[in-house]
mmCIF file of C-alpha atoms (C1' of nucleotides) in Angstrom:
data_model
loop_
_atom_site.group_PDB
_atom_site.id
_atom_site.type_symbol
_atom_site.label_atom_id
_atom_site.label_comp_id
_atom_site.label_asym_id
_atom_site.label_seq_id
_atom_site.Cartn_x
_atom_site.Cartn_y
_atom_site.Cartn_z
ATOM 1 C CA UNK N 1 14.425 -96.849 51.296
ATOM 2 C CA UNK N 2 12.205 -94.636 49.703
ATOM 3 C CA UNK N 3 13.735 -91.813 47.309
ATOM 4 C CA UNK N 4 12.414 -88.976 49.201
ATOM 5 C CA UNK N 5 13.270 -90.316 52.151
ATOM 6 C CA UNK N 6 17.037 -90.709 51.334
ATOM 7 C CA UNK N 7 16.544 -86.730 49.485
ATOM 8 C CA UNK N 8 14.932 -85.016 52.867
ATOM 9 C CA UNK N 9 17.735 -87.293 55.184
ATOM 10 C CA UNK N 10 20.278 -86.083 52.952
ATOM 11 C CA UNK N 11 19.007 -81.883 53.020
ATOM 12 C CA UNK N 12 19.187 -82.938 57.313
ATOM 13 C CA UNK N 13 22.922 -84.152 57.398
ATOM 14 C CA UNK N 14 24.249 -81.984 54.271
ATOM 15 C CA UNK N 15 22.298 -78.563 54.411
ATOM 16 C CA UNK N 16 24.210 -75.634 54.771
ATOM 17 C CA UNK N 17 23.890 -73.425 57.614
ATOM 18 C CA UNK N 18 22.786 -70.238 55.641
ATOM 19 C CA UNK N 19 21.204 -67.033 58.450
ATOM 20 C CA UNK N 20 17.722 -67.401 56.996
ATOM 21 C CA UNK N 21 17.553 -71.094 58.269
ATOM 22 C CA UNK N 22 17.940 -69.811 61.492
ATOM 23 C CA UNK N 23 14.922 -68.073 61.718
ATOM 24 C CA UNK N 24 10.947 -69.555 61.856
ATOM 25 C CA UNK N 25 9.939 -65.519 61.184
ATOM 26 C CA UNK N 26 7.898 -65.640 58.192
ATOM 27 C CA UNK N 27 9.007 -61.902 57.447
ATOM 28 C CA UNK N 28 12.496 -62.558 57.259
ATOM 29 C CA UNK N 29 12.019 -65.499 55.076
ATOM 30 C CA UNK N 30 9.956 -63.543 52.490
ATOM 31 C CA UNK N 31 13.036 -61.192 52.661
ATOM 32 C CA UNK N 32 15.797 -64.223 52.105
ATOM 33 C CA UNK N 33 13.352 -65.493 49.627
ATOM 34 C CA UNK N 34 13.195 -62.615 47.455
ATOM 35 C CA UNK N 35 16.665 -61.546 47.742
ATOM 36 C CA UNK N 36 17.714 -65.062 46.576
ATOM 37 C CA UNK N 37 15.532 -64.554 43.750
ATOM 38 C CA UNK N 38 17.933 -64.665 40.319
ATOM 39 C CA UNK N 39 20.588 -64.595 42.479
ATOM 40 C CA UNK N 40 23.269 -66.713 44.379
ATOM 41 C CA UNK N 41 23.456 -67.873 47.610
ATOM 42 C CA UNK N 42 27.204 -66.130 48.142
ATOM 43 C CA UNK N 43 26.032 -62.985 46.170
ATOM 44 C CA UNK N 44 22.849 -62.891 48.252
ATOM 45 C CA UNK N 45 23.648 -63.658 51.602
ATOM 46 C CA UNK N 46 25.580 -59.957 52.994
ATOM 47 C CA UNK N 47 22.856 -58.102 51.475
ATOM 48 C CA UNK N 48 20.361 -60.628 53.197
ATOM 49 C CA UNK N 49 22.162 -59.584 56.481
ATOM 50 C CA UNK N 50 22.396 -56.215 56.209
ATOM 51 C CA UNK N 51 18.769 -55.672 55.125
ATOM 52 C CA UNK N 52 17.761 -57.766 58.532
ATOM 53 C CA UNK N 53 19.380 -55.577 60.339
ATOM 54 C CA UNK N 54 17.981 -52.280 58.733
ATOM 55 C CA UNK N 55 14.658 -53.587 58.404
ATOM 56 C CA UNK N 56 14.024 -56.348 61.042
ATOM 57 C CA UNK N 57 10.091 -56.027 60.731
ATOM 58 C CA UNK N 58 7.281 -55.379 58.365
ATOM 59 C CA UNK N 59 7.138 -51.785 60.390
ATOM 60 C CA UNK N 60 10.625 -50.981 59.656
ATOM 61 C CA UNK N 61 10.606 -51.825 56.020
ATOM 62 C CA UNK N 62 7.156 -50.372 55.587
ATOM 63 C CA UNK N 63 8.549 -46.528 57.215
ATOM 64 C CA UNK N 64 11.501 -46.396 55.332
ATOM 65 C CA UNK N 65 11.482 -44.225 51.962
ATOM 66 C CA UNK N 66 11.824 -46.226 48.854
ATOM 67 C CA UNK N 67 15.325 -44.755 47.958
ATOM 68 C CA UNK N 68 16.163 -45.807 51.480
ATOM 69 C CA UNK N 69 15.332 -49.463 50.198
ATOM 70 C CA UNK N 70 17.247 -48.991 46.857
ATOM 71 C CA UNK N 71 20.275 -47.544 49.025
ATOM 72 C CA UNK N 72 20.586 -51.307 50.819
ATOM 73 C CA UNK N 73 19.770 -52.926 47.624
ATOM 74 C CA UNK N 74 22.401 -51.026 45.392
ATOM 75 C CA UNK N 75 24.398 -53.412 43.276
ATOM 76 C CA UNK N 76 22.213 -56.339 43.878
ATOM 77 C CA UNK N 77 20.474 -55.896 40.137
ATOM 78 C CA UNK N 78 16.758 -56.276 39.549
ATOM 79 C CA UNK N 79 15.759 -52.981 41.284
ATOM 80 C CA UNK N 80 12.353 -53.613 40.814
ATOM 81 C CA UNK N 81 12.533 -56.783 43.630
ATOM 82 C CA UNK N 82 13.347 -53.939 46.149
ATOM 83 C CA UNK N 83 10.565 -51.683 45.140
ATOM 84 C CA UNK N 84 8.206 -54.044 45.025
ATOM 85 C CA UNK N 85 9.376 -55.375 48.489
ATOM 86 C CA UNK N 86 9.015 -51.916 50.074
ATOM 87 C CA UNK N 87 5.307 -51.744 48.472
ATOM 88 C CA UNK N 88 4.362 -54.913 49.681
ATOM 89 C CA UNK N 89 5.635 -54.120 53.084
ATOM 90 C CA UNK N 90 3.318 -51.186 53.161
ATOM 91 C CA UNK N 91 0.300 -53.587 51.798
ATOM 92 C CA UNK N 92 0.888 -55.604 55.097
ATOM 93 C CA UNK N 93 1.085 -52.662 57.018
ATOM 94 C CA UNK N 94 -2.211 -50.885 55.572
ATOM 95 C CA UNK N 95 -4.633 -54.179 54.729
ATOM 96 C CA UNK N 96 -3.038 -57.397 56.800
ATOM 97 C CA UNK N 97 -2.538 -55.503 60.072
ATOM 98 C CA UNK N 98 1.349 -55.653 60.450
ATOM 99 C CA UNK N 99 1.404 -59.974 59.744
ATOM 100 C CA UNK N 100 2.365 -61.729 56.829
ATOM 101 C CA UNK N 101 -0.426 -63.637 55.052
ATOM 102 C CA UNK N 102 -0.739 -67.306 55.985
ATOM 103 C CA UNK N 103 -1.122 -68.463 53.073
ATOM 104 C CA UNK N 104 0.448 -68.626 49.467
ATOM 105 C CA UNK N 105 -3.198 -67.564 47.827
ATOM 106 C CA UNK N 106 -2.855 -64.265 49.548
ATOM 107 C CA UNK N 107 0.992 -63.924 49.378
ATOM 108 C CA UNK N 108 0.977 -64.350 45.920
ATOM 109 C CA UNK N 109 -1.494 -60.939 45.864
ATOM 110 C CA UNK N 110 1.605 -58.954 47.326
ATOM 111 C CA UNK N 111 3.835 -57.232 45.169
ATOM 112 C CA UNK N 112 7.135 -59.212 43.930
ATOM 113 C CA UNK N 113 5.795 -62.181 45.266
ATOM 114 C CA UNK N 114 4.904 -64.911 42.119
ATOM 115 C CA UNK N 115 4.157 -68.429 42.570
ATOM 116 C CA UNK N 116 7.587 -69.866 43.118
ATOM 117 C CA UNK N 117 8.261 -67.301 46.249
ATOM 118 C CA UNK N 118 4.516 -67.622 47.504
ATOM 119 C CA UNK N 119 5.198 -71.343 47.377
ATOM 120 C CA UNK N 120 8.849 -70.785 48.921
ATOM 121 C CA UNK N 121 7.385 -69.040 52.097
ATOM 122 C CA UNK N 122 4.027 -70.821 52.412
ATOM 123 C CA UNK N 123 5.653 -74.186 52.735
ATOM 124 C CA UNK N 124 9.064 -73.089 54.994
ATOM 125 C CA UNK N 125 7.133 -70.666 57.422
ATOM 126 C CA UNK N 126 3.097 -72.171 57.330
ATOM 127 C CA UNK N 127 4.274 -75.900 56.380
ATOM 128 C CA UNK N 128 1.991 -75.566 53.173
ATOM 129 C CA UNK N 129 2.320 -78.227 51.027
ATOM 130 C CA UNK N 130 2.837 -76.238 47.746
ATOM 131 C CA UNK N 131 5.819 -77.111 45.877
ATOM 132 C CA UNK N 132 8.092 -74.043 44.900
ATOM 133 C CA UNK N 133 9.603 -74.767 41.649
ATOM 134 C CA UNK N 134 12.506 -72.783 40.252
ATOM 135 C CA UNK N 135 15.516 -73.112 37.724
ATOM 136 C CA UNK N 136 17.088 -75.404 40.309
ATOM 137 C CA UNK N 137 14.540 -77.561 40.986
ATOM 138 C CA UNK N 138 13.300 -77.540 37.691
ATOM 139 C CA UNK N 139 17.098 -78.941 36.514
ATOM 140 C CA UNK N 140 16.865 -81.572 39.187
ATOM 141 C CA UNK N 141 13.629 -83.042 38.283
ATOM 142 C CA UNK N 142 14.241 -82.997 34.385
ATOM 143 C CA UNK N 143 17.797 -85.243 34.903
ATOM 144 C CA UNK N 144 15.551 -87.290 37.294
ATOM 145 C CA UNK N 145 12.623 -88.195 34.853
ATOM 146 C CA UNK N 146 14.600 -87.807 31.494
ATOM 147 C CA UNK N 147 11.781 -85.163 30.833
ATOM 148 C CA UNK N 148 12.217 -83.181 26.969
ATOM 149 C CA UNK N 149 10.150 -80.000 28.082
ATOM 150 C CA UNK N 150 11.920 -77.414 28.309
ATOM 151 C CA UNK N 151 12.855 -75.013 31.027
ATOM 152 C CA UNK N 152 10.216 -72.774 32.550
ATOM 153 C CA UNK N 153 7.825 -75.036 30.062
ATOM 154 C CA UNK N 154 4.120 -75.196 31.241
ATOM 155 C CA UNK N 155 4.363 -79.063 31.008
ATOM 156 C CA UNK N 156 7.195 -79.365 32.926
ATOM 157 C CA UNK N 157 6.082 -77.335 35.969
ATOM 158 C CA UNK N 158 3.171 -79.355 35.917
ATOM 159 C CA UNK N 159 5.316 -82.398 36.343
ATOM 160 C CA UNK N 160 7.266 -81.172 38.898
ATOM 161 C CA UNK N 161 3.766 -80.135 40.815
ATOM 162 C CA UNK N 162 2.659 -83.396 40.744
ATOM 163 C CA UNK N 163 5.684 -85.416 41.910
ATOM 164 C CA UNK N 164 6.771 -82.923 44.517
ATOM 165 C CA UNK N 165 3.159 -82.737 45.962
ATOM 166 C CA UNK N 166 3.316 -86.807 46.383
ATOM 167 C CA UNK N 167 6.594 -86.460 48.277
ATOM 168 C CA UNK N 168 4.899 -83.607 50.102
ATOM 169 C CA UNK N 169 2.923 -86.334 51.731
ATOM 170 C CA UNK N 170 5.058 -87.752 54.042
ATOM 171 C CA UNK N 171 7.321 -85.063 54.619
ATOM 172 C CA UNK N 172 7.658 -81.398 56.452
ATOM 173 C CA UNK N 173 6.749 -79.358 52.898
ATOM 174 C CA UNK N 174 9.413 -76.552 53.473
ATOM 175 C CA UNK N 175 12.212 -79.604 54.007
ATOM 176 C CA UNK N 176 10.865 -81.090 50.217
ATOM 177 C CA UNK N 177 11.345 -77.607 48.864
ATOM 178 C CA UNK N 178 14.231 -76.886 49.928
ATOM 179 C CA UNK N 179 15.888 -80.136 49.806
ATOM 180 C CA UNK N 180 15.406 -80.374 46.190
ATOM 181 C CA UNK N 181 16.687 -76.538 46.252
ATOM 182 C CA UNK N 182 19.774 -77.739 47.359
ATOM 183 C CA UNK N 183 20.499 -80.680 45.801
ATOM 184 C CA UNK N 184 20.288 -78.553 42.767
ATOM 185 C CA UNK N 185 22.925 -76.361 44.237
ATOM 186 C CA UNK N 186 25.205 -78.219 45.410
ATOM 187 C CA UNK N 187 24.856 -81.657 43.734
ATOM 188 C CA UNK N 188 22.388 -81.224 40.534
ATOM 189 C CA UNK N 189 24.423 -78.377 39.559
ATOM 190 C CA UNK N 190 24.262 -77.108 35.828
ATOM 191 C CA UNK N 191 27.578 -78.323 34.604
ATOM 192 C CA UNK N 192 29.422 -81.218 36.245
ATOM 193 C CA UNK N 193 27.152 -82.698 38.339
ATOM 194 C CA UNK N 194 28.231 -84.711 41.051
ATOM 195 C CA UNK N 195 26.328 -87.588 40.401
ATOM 196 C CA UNK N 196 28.735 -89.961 42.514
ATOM 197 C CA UNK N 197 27.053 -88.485 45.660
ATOM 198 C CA UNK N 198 23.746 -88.052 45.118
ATOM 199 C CA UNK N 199 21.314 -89.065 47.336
ATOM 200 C CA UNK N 200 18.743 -90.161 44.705
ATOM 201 C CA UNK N 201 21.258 -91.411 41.945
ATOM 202 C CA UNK N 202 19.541 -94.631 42.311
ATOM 203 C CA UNK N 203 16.218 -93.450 40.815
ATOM 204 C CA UNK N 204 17.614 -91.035 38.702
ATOM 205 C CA UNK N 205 16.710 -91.622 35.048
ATOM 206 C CA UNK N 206 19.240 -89.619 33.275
ATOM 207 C CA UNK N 207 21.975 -90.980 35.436
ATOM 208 C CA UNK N 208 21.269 -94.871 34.105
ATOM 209 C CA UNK N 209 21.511 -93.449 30.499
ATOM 210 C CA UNK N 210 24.585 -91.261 31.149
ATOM 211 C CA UNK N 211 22.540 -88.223 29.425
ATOM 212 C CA UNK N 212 22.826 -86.091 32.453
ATOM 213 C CA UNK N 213 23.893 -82.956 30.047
ATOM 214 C CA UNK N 214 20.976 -83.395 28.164
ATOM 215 C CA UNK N 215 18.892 -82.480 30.311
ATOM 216 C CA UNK N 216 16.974 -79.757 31.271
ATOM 217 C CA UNK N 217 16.216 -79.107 27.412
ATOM 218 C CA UNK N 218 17.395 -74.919 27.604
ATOM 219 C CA UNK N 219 14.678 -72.471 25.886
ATOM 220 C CA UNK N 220 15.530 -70.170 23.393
ATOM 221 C CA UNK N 221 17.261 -67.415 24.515
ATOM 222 C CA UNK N 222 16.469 -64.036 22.989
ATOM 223 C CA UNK N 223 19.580 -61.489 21.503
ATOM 224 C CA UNK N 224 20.053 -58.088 23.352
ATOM 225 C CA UNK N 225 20.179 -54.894 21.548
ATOM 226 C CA UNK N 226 22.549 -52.582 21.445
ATOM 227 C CA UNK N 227 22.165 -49.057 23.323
ATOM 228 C CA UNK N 228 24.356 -45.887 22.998
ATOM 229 C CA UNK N 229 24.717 -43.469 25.990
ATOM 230 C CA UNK N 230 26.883 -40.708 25.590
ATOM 231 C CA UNK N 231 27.033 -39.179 29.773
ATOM 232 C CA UNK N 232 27.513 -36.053 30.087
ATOM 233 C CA UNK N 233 29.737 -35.543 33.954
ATOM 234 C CA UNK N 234 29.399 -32.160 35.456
ATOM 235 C CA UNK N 235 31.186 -31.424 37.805
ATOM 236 C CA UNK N 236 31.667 -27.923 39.786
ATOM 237 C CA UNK N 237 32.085 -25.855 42.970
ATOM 238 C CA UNK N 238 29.726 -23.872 45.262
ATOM 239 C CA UNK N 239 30.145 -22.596 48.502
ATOM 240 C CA UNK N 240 33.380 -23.936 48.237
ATOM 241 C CA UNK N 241 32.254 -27.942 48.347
ATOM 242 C CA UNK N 242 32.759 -29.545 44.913
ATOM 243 C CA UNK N 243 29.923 -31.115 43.553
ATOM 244 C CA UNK N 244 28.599 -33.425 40.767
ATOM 245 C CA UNK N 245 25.711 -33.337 38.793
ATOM 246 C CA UNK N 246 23.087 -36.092 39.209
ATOM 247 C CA UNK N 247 19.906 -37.473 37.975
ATOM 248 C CA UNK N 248 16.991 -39.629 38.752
ATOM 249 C CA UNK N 249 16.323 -42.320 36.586
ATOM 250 C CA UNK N 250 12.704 -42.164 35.716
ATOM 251 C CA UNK N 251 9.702 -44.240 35.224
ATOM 252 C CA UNK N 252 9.387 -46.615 32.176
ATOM 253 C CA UNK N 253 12.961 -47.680 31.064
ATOM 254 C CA UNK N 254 16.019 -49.436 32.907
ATOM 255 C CA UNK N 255 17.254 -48.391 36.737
ATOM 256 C CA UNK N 256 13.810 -46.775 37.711
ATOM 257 C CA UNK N 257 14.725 -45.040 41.272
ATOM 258 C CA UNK N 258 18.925 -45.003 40.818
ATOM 259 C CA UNK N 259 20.876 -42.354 39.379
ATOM 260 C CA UNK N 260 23.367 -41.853 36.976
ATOM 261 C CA UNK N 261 24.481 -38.402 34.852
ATOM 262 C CA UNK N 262 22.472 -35.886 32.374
ATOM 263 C CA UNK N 263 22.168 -38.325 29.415
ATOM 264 C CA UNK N 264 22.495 -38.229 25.360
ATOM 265 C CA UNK N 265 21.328 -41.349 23.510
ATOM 266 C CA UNK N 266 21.763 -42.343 20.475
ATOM 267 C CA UNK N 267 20.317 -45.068 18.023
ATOM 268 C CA UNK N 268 23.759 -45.568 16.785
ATOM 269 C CA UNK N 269 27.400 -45.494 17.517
ATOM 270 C CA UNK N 270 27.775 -41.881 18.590
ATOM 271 C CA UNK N 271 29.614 -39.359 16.803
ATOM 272 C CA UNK N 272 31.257 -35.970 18.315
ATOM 273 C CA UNK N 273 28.699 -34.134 15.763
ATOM 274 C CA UNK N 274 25.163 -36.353 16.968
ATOM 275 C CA UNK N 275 26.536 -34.877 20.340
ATOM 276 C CA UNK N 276 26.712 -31.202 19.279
ATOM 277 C CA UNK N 277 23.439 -31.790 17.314
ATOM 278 C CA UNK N 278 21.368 -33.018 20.483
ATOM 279 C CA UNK N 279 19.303 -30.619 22.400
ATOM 280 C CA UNK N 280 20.953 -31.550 25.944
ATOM 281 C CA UNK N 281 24.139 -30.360 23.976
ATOM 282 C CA UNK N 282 23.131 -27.269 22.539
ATOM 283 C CA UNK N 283 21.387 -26.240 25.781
ATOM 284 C CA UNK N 284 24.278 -26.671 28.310
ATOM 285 C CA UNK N 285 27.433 -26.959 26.386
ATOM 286 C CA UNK N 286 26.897 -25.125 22.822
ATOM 287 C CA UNK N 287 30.555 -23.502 22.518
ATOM 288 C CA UNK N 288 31.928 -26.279 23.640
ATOM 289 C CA UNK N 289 33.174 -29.433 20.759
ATOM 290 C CA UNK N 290 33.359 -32.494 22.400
ATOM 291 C CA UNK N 291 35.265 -35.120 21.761
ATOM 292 C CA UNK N 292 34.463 -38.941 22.278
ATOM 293 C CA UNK N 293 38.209 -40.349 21.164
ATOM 294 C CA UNK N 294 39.022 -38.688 24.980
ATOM 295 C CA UNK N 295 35.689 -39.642 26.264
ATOM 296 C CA UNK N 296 36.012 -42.497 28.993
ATOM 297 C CA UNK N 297 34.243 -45.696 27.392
ATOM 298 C CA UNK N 298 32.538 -48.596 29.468
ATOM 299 C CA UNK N 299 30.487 -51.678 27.665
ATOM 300 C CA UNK N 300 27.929 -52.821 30.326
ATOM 301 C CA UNK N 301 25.429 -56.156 29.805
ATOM 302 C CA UNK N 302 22.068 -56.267 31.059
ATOM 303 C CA UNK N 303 19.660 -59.301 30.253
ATOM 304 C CA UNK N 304 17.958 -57.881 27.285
ATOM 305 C CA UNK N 305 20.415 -54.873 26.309
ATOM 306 C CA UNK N 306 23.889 -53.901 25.736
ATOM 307 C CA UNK N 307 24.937 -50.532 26.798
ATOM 308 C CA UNK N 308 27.834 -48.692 25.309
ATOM 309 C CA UNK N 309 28.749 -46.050 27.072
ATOM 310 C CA UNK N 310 30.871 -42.994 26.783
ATOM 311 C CA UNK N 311 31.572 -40.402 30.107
ATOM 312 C CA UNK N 312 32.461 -36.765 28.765
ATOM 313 C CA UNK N 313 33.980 -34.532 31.654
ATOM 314 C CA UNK N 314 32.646 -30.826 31.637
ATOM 315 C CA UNK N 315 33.322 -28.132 34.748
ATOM 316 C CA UNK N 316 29.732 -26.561 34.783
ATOM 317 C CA UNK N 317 31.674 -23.050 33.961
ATOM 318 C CA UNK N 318 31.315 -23.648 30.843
ATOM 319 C CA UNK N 319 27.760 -24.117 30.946
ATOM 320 C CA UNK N 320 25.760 -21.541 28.770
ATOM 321 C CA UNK N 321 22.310 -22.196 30.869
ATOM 322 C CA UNK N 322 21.361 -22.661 34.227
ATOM 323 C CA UNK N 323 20.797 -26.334 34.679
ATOM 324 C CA UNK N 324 16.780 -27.312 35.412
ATOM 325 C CA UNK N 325 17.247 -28.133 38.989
ATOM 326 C CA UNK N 326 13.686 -29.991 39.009
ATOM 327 C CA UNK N 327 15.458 -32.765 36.925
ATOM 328 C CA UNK N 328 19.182 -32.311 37.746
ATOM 329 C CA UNK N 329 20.554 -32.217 40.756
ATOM 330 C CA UNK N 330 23.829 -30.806 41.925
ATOM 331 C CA UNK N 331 24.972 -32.912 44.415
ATOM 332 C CA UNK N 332 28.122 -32.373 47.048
ATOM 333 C CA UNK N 333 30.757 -35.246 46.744
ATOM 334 C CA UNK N 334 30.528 -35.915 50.401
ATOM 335 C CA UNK N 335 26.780 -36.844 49.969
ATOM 336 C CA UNK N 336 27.038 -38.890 46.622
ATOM 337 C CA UNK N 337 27.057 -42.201 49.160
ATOM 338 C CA UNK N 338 23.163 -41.431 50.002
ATOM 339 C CA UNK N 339 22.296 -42.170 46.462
ATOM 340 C CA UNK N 340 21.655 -45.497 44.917
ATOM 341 C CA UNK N 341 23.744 -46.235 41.759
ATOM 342 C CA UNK N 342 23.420 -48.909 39.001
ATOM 343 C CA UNK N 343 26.869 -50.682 38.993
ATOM 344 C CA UNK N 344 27.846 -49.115 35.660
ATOM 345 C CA UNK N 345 27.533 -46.157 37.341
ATOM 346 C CA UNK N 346 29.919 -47.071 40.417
ATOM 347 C CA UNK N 347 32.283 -48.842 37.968
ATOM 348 C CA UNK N 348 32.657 -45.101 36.557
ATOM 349 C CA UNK N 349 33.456 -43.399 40.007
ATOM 350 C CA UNK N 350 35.880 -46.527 40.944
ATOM 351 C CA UNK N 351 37.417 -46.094 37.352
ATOM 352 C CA UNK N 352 37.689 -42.630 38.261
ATOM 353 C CA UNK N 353 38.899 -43.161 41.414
ATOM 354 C CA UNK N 354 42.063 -45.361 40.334
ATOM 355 C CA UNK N 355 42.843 -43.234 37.246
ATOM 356 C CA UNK N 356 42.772 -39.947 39.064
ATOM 357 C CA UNK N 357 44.318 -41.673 42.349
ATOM 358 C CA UNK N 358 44.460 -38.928 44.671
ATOM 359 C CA UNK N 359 41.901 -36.879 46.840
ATOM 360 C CA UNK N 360 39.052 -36.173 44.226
ATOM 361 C CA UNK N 361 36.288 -39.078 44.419
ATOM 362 C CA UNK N 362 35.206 -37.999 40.757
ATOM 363 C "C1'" DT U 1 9.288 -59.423 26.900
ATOM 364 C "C1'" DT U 2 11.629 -56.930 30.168
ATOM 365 C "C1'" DC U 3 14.445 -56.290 34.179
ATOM 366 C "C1'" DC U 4 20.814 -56.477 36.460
ATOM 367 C "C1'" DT U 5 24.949 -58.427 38.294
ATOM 368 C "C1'" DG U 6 29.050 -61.323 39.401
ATOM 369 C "C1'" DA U 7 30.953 -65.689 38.576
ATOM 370 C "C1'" DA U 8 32.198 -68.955 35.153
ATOM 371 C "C1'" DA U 9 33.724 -69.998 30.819
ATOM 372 C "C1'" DG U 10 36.199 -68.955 26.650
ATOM 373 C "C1'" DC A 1 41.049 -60.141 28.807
ATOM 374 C "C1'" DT A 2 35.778 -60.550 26.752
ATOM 375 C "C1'" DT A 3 31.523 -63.149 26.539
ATOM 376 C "C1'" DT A 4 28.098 -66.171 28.452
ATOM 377 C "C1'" DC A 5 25.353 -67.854 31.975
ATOM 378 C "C1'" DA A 6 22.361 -68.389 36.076
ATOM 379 C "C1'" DG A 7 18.482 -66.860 38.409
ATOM 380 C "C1'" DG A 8 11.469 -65.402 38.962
ATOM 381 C "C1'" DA A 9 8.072 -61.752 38.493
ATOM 382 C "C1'" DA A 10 5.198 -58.553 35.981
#
DNA sequence: TTCCTGAAAG
DNA sequence: CTTTCAGGAA
């Protein structure tokens, strides 16, 4: 029996039942696809289900606002995959009259969608035979061939291209794709793979050497730097509903779109006199001393940066200045759930939330 | 190079 | 508990 045969008749018997395999609609494919993008299956799948339902067409993605699209995507990471899905949306709307292009050439034009996810929806929704090649399926075809590129090499996405587009030939494309999507998933996994019940353990070339872990050589991985973010949390009362003082994350830097507090970075470990010293400080808050030993501290990692951060209460009272409402905005705590948040962000409020444990959300 | 998070590993 | 890892596009 041929090895892709025993692969694809494996992915038929063993594949799990996940919502987006339910569906031939190229649309909510792209969405699954992009969603499941740098992220797991388990992660993935709620947000998959809930975007469906608030967008279930290129139309209804395309007339929502972009913070609407950020508001479903909150905590999912990787903002930019939502943006980008929203603009792309429009795209369709605007220049491909309402349908998703038939082909990965034009869906890789769209924006968000790159090679791997142009491949990904080609082959599943227009039975393209274009091979989508990921982490997973980059890991699986490594063991199989023993291959000493490394991950997300040039020369080893060219080999998988060739030897998936030969087992394309026989086989429904989207079945290849994703068969060898799962198998890295649940068999081909990074650590511990299950060799014992793998379909194509019998060609497998690292399994006959027993060098399984060797293989996919890892790339170099680069060291994040350190960022210090000193928050300042305003809080106050008008009209006699408490509110909190907000502000949207801007252009060029991390969380484009989300919002967290009025901000004071440093380019080292803050001290209670860098505070005082900044201009944020000394235009709000200059009678007041701060004090970062009572300051609430959270450490949060993202890819390329680590973020230590310190949350300084103030009641807006004290404020010297009227706050510039173009960039900060006072916000009722009854309407703080139409905002999207990074998760640092909503780790703060749920800190809050336990410390304080009573009525106050802040 | 840069973007984020939750699960896994230590 | 803290740190590392997995996962594509621009």
């Amino acid at each position: 029996m041929p090895i892709t045969h025993l692969l694809i008749s494996w992915y038929h018997e063993s594949c799990r039942p996940l919502p987006w395999r339910m569906t031939t609609n190229p649309y909510l494919i792209w969405i699954s696809e992009v969603i499941l993008q740098q992220t797991r299956v388990d992660q993935g799948n709620p947000y998959y289900q809930r975007f469906a339902e608030r967008f279930p067409t290129v139309t209804a993605l395309a007339s929502a606002s972009e913070a609407d699209v950020l508001l479903q995507w909150q905590g999912l990471g990787y903002y930019s995959r939502a943006r980008n899905l929203h603009k792309a949306a429009r795209t369709i709307v605007d220049k491909y009259d309402c349908q998703l292009p038939g082909s990965s050439a034009e869906l890789i034009k769209l924006s968000g969608i790159g090679p791997y996810t142009a491949s990904a929806v080609a082959s599943i929704a227009f039975k393209e035979p274009s091979p989508a090649i990921d982490g997973n399926v980059m890991r699986v075809m490594a063991r199989y061939y023993s291959a000493d590129s490394k991950v997300n090499s040039p020369e080893l996405k060219k080999l998988c291209t060739i030897a998936i587009r030969v087992m394309m030939q026989n086989h429904h494309p989207g079945d290849v794709n994703q068969a060898l999507m799962e198998l890295g998933a649940l068999i081909c996994r990074p650590a511990a793979p299950m060799c014992t019940v793998c379909p194509i353990q019998q060609g497998c070339s690292s399994f006959s050497t027993g060098s399984q872990s060797k293989f996919p050589v890892p790339a170099q991985k680069a060291k994040p730097r350190n960022r210090y973010f000193v928050y300042l949390v305003l809080t106050g009362i008008e009209r006699e509903a408490p509110y909190i003082v907000l502000r949207k994350r801007a252009k060029g830097d991390i969380w484009q779109g989300l919002h967290d507090f009025p901000l004071i970075e440093t380019k080292e470990t803050p001290t209670d006199s860098a505070i005082t010293d900044s201009l944020l400080w000394k235009s709000l808050l200059p009678t007041v001393r701060p004090s970062l030993l009572h300051a609430t501290y959270l450490k949060h990692q993202l890819t390329h940066q680590t973020l230590h951060c310190w949350f300084i209460r103030q009641s807006t009272e004290n404020l010297s200045t009227g706050l510039n409402e173009q960039e900060y905005l006072k916000i009722p705590f009854d309407r703080l759930h139409h905002f999207p948040f990074p998760r640092l962000i909503q780790r703060y409020f749920e800190l809050r939330r336990t410390m304080d444990n009573d009525d106050a959300p802040i």
